[in-house]
Amino acid sequence: MIQSEGSHLGCVCPECGNRCTACLGTDCVMNKESILSLKDDPVLAARIIERFCENEEDDE
């Protein structure tokens, strides 16, 4: 997502133009290196896989 500044802060989808402000209230801005390090986090990977499997079960 692209960060949009102005009177209405938020991320803007380059495809559809929708705005999202979900992460703006968390006060947890991360630098690029911190975000890149998440890809090697086994706990995060396990949580993502768990949620994915839960969503598949809900679809059945």
Short mmCIF file of C-alpha atoms in Angstrom, two decimals, residues 3 15 39-40 42 44 48 51-52 55-56:
data_model
loop_
_atom_site.label_atom_id
_atom_site.label_comp_id
_atom_site.label_asym_id
_atom_site.label_seq_id
_atom_site.Cartn_x
_atom_site.Cartn_y
_atom_site.Cartn_z
CA GLN A 3 0.97 5.97 2.27
CA GLU A 15 -5.37 -1.04 -7.72
CA LYS A 39 9.86 -13.30 7.21
CA ASP A 40 12.26 -15.51 9.20
CA PRO A 42 8.92 -19.14 12.94
CA LEU A 44 4.76 -15.54 13.02
CA ILE A 48 -0.22 -17.20 9.70
CA ARG A 51 -5.16 -18.65 10.52
CA PHE A 52 -5.04 -19.83 6.93
CA ASN A 55 -10.23 -19.91 7.17
CA GLU A 56 -10.21 -23.01 4.98
#
